[in-house]
Amino acid sequence: KGAKLERRVFSMLAGMGLRGWKKHVDSIRGKPDVVFVSQRVAIFIDGCFWHGCPHCRRTLPITNRKYWQHKIKGNVARAKSDNRQLRQAGWTVIRVWEHEMADTAIIRARILRALKSGG
């Protein structure tokens, strides 16, 4: 919570003039970073290292390598499970990867598309 990456997305949403979103909703599966409750859109902001980005493939630290493999593998599995369960419950799930923040126009378009379709 409160990571620099999250603050950038919150600022982006505010700059887009979007209203009605909430941060870190504990009552929704996976505690999404941003939720548009009425449209049933959940947004997760994933750091490339912590969530095992398949695009970036960041190297693991040399020390405690097994720990990090297990930790990140668990994060990936939990994200897939959360995505599946939320979608089955009628939510639209958007995952924003850290490396995608280089081009926020793409992220803005994905969010707007999800909101216009009602989730």
GROMACS .gro file of N, CA and C in nm:
model
  357
    1LYS      N    1   0.084  -0.119   0.000
    1LYS     CA    2   0.000   0.000   0.000
    1LYS      C    3   0.087   0.125   0.000
    2GLY      N    4   0.046   0.222  -0.078
    2GLY     CA    5   0.115   0.350  -0.079
    2GLY      C    6   0.246   0.352  -0.154
    3ALA      N    7   0.274   0.250  -0.232
    3ALA     CA    8   0.398   0.246  -0.309
    3ALA      C    9   0.396   0.356  -0.416
    4LYS      N   10   0.514   0.393  -0.458
    4LYS     CA   11   0.528   0.499  -0.558
    4LYS      C   12   0.447   0.466  -0.685
    5LEU      N   13   0.453   0.343  -0.726
    5LEU     CA   14   0.380   0.300  -0.845
    5LEU      C   15   0.229   0.320  -0.827
    6GLU      N   16   0.178   0.284  -0.712
    6GLU     CA   17   0.036   0.303  -0.683
    6GLU      C   18   0.000   0.451  -0.683
    7ARG      N   19   0.082   0.532  -0.622
    7ARG     CA   20   0.055   0.676  -0.618
    7ARG      C   21   0.049   0.734  -0.759
    8ARG      N   22   0.133   0.684  -0.848
    8ARG     CA   23   0.130   0.731  -0.988
    8ARG      C   24  -0.002   0.696  -1.055
    9VAL      N   25  -0.052   0.575  -1.029
    9VAL     CA   26  -0.180   0.535  -1.088
    9VAL      C   27  -0.294   0.616  -1.027
   10PHE      N   28  -0.293   0.637  -0.896
   10PHE     CA   29  -0.397   0.717  -0.832
   10PHE      C   30  -0.399   0.858  -0.892
   11SER      N   31  -0.282   0.915  -0.911
   11SER     CA   32  -0.270   1.048  -0.970
   11SER      C   33  -0.322   1.048  -1.114
   12MET      N   34  -0.291   0.943  -1.188
   12MET     CA   35  -0.339   0.930  -1.326
   12MET      C   36  -0.492   0.927  -1.330
   13LEU      N   37  -0.553   0.849  -1.241
   13LEU     CA   38  -0.699   0.839  -1.236
   13LEU      C   39  -0.761   0.974  -1.203
   14ALA      N   40  -0.703   1.043  -1.108
   14ALA     CA   41  -0.754   1.176  -1.072
   14ALA      C   42  -0.739   1.272  -1.189
   15GLY      N   43  -0.626   1.264  -1.259
   15GLY     CA   44  -0.603   1.349  -1.375
   15GLY      C   45  -0.698   1.320  -1.490
   16MET      N   46  -0.748   1.197  -1.495
   16MET     CA   47  -0.846   1.159  -1.597
   16MET      C   48  -0.986   1.210  -1.562
   17GLY      N   49  -1.001   1.262  -1.441
   17GLY     CA   50  -1.130   1.312  -1.398
   17GLY      C   51  -1.227   1.201  -1.356
   18LEU      N   52  -1.174   1.083  -1.331
   18LEU     CA   53  -1.260   0.971  -1.292
   18LEU      C   54  -1.300   0.984  -1.146
   19ARG      N   55  -1.423   0.954  -1.118
   19ARG     CA   56  -1.475   0.963  -0.982
   19ARG      C   57  -1.531   0.828  -0.939
   20GLY      N   58  -1.550   0.813  -0.810
   20GLY     CA   59  -1.617   0.696  -0.758
   20GLY      C   60  -1.529   0.574  -0.737
   21TRP      N   61  -1.399   0.590  -0.745
   21TRP     CA   62  -1.311   0.475  -0.722
   21TRP      C   63  -1.261   0.476  -0.579
   22LYS      N   64  -1.229   0.357  -0.532
   22LYS     CA   65  -1.180   0.340  -0.396
   22LYS      C   66  -1.046   0.270  -0.399
   23LYS      N   67  -0.966   0.297  -0.295
   23LYS     CA   68  -0.834   0.234  -0.284
   23LYS      C   69  -0.839   0.118  -0.186
   24HIS      N   70  -0.766   0.012  -0.220
   24HIS     CA   71  -0.740  -0.100  -0.128
   24HIS      C   72  -0.866  -0.148  -0.055
   25VAL      N   73  -0.960  -0.201  -0.131
   25VAL     CA   74  -1.084  -0.247  -0.072
   25VAL      C   75  -1.065  -0.389  -0.017
   26ASP      N   76  -1.060  -0.398   0.115
   26ASP     CA   77  -1.032  -0.525   0.183
   26ASP      C   78  -1.140  -0.630   0.161
   27SER      N   79  -1.263  -0.587   0.138
   27SER     CA   80  -1.374  -0.681   0.128
   27SER      C   81  -1.384  -0.749  -0.008
   28ILE      N   82  -1.300  -0.709  -0.103
   28ILE     CA   83  -1.303  -0.768  -0.237
   28ILE      C   84  -1.182  -0.860  -0.252
   29ARG      N   85  -1.205  -0.976  -0.308
   29ARG     CA   86  -1.102  -1.079  -0.326
   29ARG      C   87  -0.971  -1.020  -0.377
   30GLY      N   88  -0.860  -1.047  -0.310
   30GLY     CA   89  -0.729  -1.002  -0.352
   30GLY      C   90  -0.693  -0.860  -0.312
   31LYS      N   91  -0.786  -0.788  -0.247
   31LYS     CA   92  -0.766  -0.648  -0.209
   31LYS      C   93  -0.711  -0.565  -0.324
   32PRO      N   94  -0.793  -0.542  -0.427
   32PRO     CA   95  -0.745  -0.463  -0.541
   32PRO      C   96  -0.695  -0.326  -0.497
   33ASP      N   97  -0.599  -0.274  -0.573
   33ASP     CA   98  -0.544  -0.142  -0.542
   33ASP      C   99  -0.644  -0.032  -0.573
   34VAL      N  100  -0.726  -0.054  -0.677
   34VAL     CA  101  -0.830   0.042  -0.716
   34VAL      C  102  -0.955  -0.038  -0.751
   35VAL      N  103  -1.070   0.012  -0.705
   35VAL     CA  104  -1.197  -0.053  -0.737
   35VAL      C  105  -1.299   0.052  -0.778
   36PHE      N  106  -1.366   0.024  -0.889
   36PHE     CA  107  -1.483   0.099  -0.930
   36PHE      C  108  -1.600   0.006  -0.899
   37VAL      N  109  -1.661   0.026  -0.782
   37VAL     CA  110  -1.758  -0.070  -0.732
   37VAL      C  111  -1.879  -0.082  -0.823
   38SER      N  112  -1.940   0.030  -0.863
   38SER     CA  113  -2.064   0.022  -0.941
   38SER      C  114  -2.042  -0.041  -1.078
   39GLN      N  115  -1.924  -0.023  -1.136
   39GLN     CA  116  -1.895  -0.084  -1.266
   39GLN      C  117  -1.832  -0.223  -1.252
   40ARG      N  118  -1.800  -0.262  -1.128
   40ARG     CA  119  -1.738  -0.391  -1.099
   40ARG      C  120  -1.606  -0.409  -1.175
   41VAL      N  121  -1.521  -0.308  -1.161
   41VAL     CA  122  -1.387  -0.311  -1.221
   41VAL      C  123  -1.284  -0.307  -1.108
   42ALA      N  124  -1.196  -0.406  -1.107
   42ALA     CA  125  -1.090  -0.415  -1.006
   42ALA      C  126  -0.956  -0.399  -1.076
   43ILE      N  127  -0.873  -0.311  -1.023
   43ILE     CA  128  -0.742  -0.285  -1.082
   43ILE      C  129  -0.634  -0.321  -0.980
   44PHE      N  130  -0.541  -0.404  -1.025
   44PHE     CA  131  -0.426  -0.442  -0.945
   44PHE      C  132  -0.302  -0.380  -1.009
   45ILE      N  133  -0.215  -0.325  -0.928
   45ILE     CA  134  -0.092  -0.263  -0.976
   45ILE      C  135   0.022  -0.353  -0.929
   46ASP      N  136   0.085  -0.420  -1.025
   46ASP     CA  137   0.184  -0.523  -0.994
   46ASP      C  138   0.326  -0.479  -1.028
   47GLY      N  139   0.412  -0.484  -0.928
   47GLY     CA  140   0.554  -0.462  -0.951
   47GLY      C  141   0.612  -0.580  -1.027
   48CYS      N  142   0.695  -0.555  -1.123
   48CYS     CA  143   0.748  -0.661  -1.210
   48CYS      C  144   0.827  -0.766  -1.132
   49PHE      N  145   0.908  -0.725  -1.036
   49PHE     CA  146   0.984  -0.822  -0.958
   49PHE      C  147   0.892  -0.905  -0.869
   50TRP      N  148   0.810  -0.838  -0.790
   50TRP     CA  149   0.729  -0.905  -0.688
   50TRP      C  150   0.623  -0.998  -0.746
   51HIS      N  151   0.580  -0.971  -0.867
   51HIS     CA  152   0.471  -1.050  -0.926
   51HIS      C  153   0.517  -1.134  -1.044
   52GLY      N  154   0.646  -1.147  -1.064
   52GLY     CA  155   0.700  -1.238  -1.164
   52GLY      C  156   0.661  -1.202  -1.306
   53CYS      N  157   0.680  -1.078  -1.344
   53CYS     CA  158   0.643  -1.032  -1.478
   53CYS      C  159   0.707  -1.119  -1.586
   54PRO      N  160   0.625  -1.176  -1.674
   54PRO     CA  161   0.681  -1.260  -1.780
   54PRO      C  162   0.756  -1.180  -1.886
   55HIS      N  163   0.730  -1.051  -1.891
   55HIS     CA  164   0.797  -0.964  -1.989
   55HIS      C  165   0.937  -0.925  -1.940
   56CYS      N  166   0.946  -0.883  -1.816
   56CYS     CA  167   1.073  -0.832  -1.762
   56CYS      C  168   1.166  -0.943  -1.715
   57ARG      N  169   1.113  -1.048  -1.660
   57ARG     CA  170   1.192  -1.160  -1.611
   57ARG      C  171   1.312  -1.112  -1.528
   58ARG      N  172   1.283  -1.038  -1.426
   58ARG     CA  173   1.388  -0.986  -1.338
   58ARG      C  174   1.464  -1.099  -1.271
   59THR      N  175   1.591  -1.079  -1.254
   59THR     CA  176   1.672  -1.183  -1.189
   59THR      C  177   1.648  -1.182  -1.039
   60LEU      N  178   1.654  -1.299  -0.982
   60LEU     CA  179   1.636  -1.314  -0.839
   60LEU      C  180   1.766  -1.283  -0.766
   61PRO      N  181   1.756  -1.238  -0.642
   61PRO     CA  182   1.878  -1.217  -0.564
   61PRO      C  183   1.955  -1.348  -0.548
   62ILE      N  184   2.084  -1.339  -0.536
   62ILE     CA  185   2.168  -1.458  -0.521
   62ILE      C  186   2.145  -1.523  -0.385
   63THR      N  187   2.131  -1.441  -0.282
   63THR     CA  188   2.108  -1.496  -0.149
   63THR      C  189   1.960  -1.531  -0.134
   64ASN      N  190   1.933  -1.638  -0.063
   64ASN     CA  191   1.796  -1.685  -0.038
   64ASN      C  192   1.718  -1.709  -0.167
   65ARG      N  193   1.783  -1.758  -0.267
   65ARG     CA  194   1.721  -1.777  -0.398
   65ARG      C  195   1.594  -1.864  -0.390
   66LYS      N  196   1.599  -1.973  -0.313
   66LYS     CA  197   1.482  -2.061  -0.300
   66LYS      C  198   1.365  -1.987  -0.236
   67TYR      N  199   1.396  -1.905  -0.137
   67TYR     CA  200   1.290  -1.826  -0.073
   67TYR      C  201   1.221  -1.737  -0.176
   68TRP      N  202   1.300  -1.665  -0.255
   68TRP     CA  203   1.244  -1.573  -0.353
   68TRP      C  204   1.167  -1.647  -0.462
   69GLN      N  205   1.217  -1.761  -0.505
   69GLN     CA  206   1.144  -1.840  -0.605
   69GLN      C  207   1.007  -1.879  -0.550
   70HIS      N  208   1.006  -1.928  -0.427
   70HIS     CA  209   0.880  -1.969  -0.364
   70HIS      C  210   0.786  -1.850  -0.346
   71LYS      N  211   0.840  -1.739  -0.298
   71LYS     CA  212   0.761  -1.618  -0.272
   71LYS      C  213   0.694  -1.568  -0.400
   72ILE      N  214   0.772  -1.554  -0.505
   72ILE     CA  215   0.719  -1.499  -0.630
   72ILE      C  216   0.625  -1.598  -0.697
   73LYS      N  217   0.658  -1.725  -0.691
   73LYS     CA  218   0.568  -1.828  -0.747
   73LYS      C  219   0.432  -1.823  -0.675
   74GLY      N  220   0.434  -1.804  -0.545
   74GLY     CA  221   0.310  -1.791  -0.468
   74GLY      C  222   0.231  -1.667  -0.506
   75ASN      N  223   0.301  -1.556  -0.529
   75ASN     CA  224   0.234  -1.433  -0.571
   75ASN      C  225   0.165  -1.452  -0.706
   76VAL      N  226   0.233  -1.518  -0.799
   76VAL     CA  227   0.177  -1.542  -0.932
   76VAL      C  228   0.053  -1.632  -0.922
   77ALA      N  229   0.062  -1.738  -0.845
   77ALA     CA  230  -0.050  -1.830  -0.828
   77ALA      C  231  -0.169  -1.761  -0.763
   78ARG      N  232  -0.143  -1.678  -0.662
   78ARG     CA  233  -0.251  -1.606  -0.593
   78ARG      C  234  -0.318  -1.508  -0.689
   79ALA      N  235  -0.240  -1.439  -0.770
   79ALA     CA  236  -0.297  -1.344  -0.866
   79ALA      C  237  -0.388  -1.416  -0.966
   80LYS      N  238  -0.344  -1.531  -1.016
   80LYS     CA  239  -0.428  -1.608  -1.110
   80LYS      C  240  -0.557  -1.652  -1.045
   81SER      N  241  -0.548  -1.699  -0.921
   81SER     CA  242  -0.667  -1.743  -0.849
   81SER      C  243  -0.763  -1.626  -0.824
   82ASP      N  244  -0.708  -1.513  -0.782
   82ASP     CA  245  -0.790  -1.394  -0.758
   82ASP      C  246  -0.858  -1.350  -0.888
   83ASN      N  247  -0.783  -1.346  -0.997
   83ASN     CA  248  -0.840  -1.307  -1.126
   83ASN      C  249  -0.957  -1.397  -1.162
   84ARG      N  250  -0.935  -1.527  -1.152
   84ARG     CA  251  -1.037  -1.625  -1.190
   84ARG      C  252  -1.163  -1.608  -1.105
   85GLN      N  253  -1.145  -1.598  -0.975
   85GLN     CA  254  -1.261  -1.588  -0.886
   85GLN      C  255  -1.337  -1.457  -0.903
   86LEU      N  256  -1.264  -1.348  -0.924
   86LEU     CA  257  -1.331  -1.220  -0.948
   86LEU      C  258  -1.408  -1.222  -1.080
   87ARG      N  259  -1.348  -1.276  -1.183
   87ARG     CA  260  -1.417  -1.283  -1.313
   87ARG      C  261  -1.542  -1.371  -1.304
   88GLN      N  262  -1.532  -1.481  -1.232
   88GLN     CA  263  -1.648  -1.568  -1.213
   88GLN      C  264  -1.760  -1.496  -1.138
   89ALA      N  265  -1.723  -1.400  -1.055
   89ALA     CA  266  -1.821  -1.322  -0.979
   89ALA      C  267  -1.870  -1.200  -1.057
   90GLY      N  268  -1.828  -1.187  -1.183
   90GLY     CA  269  -1.877  -1.079  -1.268
   90GLY      C  270  -1.794  -0.952  -1.269
   91TRP      N  271  -1.671  -0.959  -1.219
   91TRP     CA  272  -1.583  -0.843  -1.218
   91TRP      C  273  -1.495  -0.842  -1.343
   92THR      N  274  -1.458  -0.723  -1.385
   92THR     CA  275  -1.354  -0.705  -1.486
   92THR      C  276  -1.225  -0.679  -1.409
   93VAL      N  277  -1.121  -0.754  -1.440
   93VAL     CA  278  -0.994  -0.741  -1.370
   93VAL      C  279  -0.891  -0.682  -1.465
   94ILE      N  280  -0.825  -0.577  -1.419
   94ILE     CA  281  -0.716  -0.516  -1.495
   94ILE      C  282  -0.590  -0.528  -1.411
   95ARG      N  283  -0.485  -0.581  -1.470
   95ARG     CA  284  -0.355  -0.589  -1.404
   95ARG      C  285  -0.263  -0.490  -1.475
   96VAL      N  286  -0.212  -0.395  -1.401
   96VAL     CA  287  -0.118  -0.296  -1.454
   96VAL      C  288   0.021  -0.336  -1.408
   97TRP      N  289   0.108  -0.366  -1.504
   97TRP     CA  290   0.246  -0.401  -1.471
   97TRP      C  291   0.330  -0.275  -1.457
   98GLU      N  292   0.427  -0.283  -1.372
   98GLU     CA  293   0.519  -0.171  -1.348
   98GLU      C  294   0.579  -0.119  -1.478
   99HIS      N  295   0.624  -0.208  -1.568
   99HIS     CA  296   0.688  -0.163  -1.692
   99HIS      C  297   0.590  -0.093  -1.786
  100GLU      N  298   0.460  -0.116  -1.768
  100GLU     CA  299   0.360  -0.052  -1.854
  100GLU      C  300   0.342   0.096  -1.822
  101MET      N  301   0.390   0.138  -1.707
  101MET     CA  302   0.376   0.278  -1.668
  101MET      C  303   0.459   0.371  -1.757
  102ALA      N  304   0.544   0.315  -1.840
  102ALA     CA  305   0.619   0.396  -1.936
  102ALA      C  306   0.527   0.458  -2.041
  103ASP      N  307   0.410   0.395  -2.064
  103ASP     CA  308   0.313   0.447  -2.162
  103ASP      C  309   0.175   0.444  -2.099
  104THR      N  310   0.143   0.548  -2.023
  104THR     CA  311   0.017   0.549  -1.950
  104THR      C  312  -0.105   0.562  -2.042
  105ALA      N  313  -0.085   0.601  -2.166
  105ALA     CA  314  -0.199   0.611  -2.259
  105ALA      C  315  -0.265   0.475  -2.277
  106ILE      N  316  -0.187   0.371  -2.282
  106ILE     CA  317  -0.240   0.236  -2.298
  106ILE      C  318  -0.321   0.197  -2.174
  107ILE      N  319  -0.271   0.229  -2.058
  107ILE     CA  320  -0.340   0.196  -1.933
  107ILE      C  321  -0.471   0.274  -1.924
  108ARG      N  322  -0.464   0.402  -1.956
  108ARG     CA  323  -0.586   0.485  -1.952
  108ARG      C  324  -0.692   0.428  -2.046
  109ALA      N  325  -0.652   0.387  -2.164
  109ALA     CA  326  -0.747   0.331  -2.261
  109ALA      C  327  -0.810   0.203  -2.208
  110ARG      N  328  -0.730   0.116  -2.148
  110ARG     CA  329  -0.783  -0.009  -2.092
  110ARG      C  330  -0.886   0.018  -1.982
  111ILE      N  331  -0.855   0.114  -1.898
  111ILE     CA  332  -0.948   0.147  -1.788
  111ILE      C  333  -1.077   0.206  -1.842
  112LEU      N  334  -1.065   0.302  -1.933
  112LEU     CA  335  -1.185   0.363  -1.991
  112LEU      C  336  -1.270   0.262  -2.064
  113ARG      N  337  -1.208   0.173  -2.138
  113ARG     CA  338  -1.282   0.068  -2.210
  113ARG      C  339  -1.360  -0.021  -2.111
  114ALA      N  340  -1.296  -0.057  -2.002
  114ALA     CA  341  -1.363  -0.141  -1.902
  114ALA      C  342  -1.478  -0.066  -1.836
  115LEU      N  343  -1.459   0.060  -1.807
  115LEU     CA  344  -1.564   0.139  -1.742
  115LEU      C  345  -1.682   0.163  -1.836
  116LYS      N  346  -1.654   0.187  -1.963
  116LYS     CA  347  -1.763   0.212  -2.059
  116LYS      C  348  -1.847   0.087  -2.083
  117SER      N  349  -1.783  -0.029  -2.075
  117SER     CA  350  -1.859  -0.151  -2.097
  117SER      C  351  -1.931  -0.194  -1.970
  118GLY      N  352  -1.918  -0.113  -1.864
  118GLY     CA  353  -1.985  -0.144  -1.739
  118GLY      C  354  -1.916  -0.252  -1.659
  119GLY      N  355  -1.789  -0.276  -1.694
  119GLY     CA  356  -1.715  -0.380  -1.625
  119GLY      C  357  -1.710  -0.498  -1.709
   0.00000   0.00000   0.00000
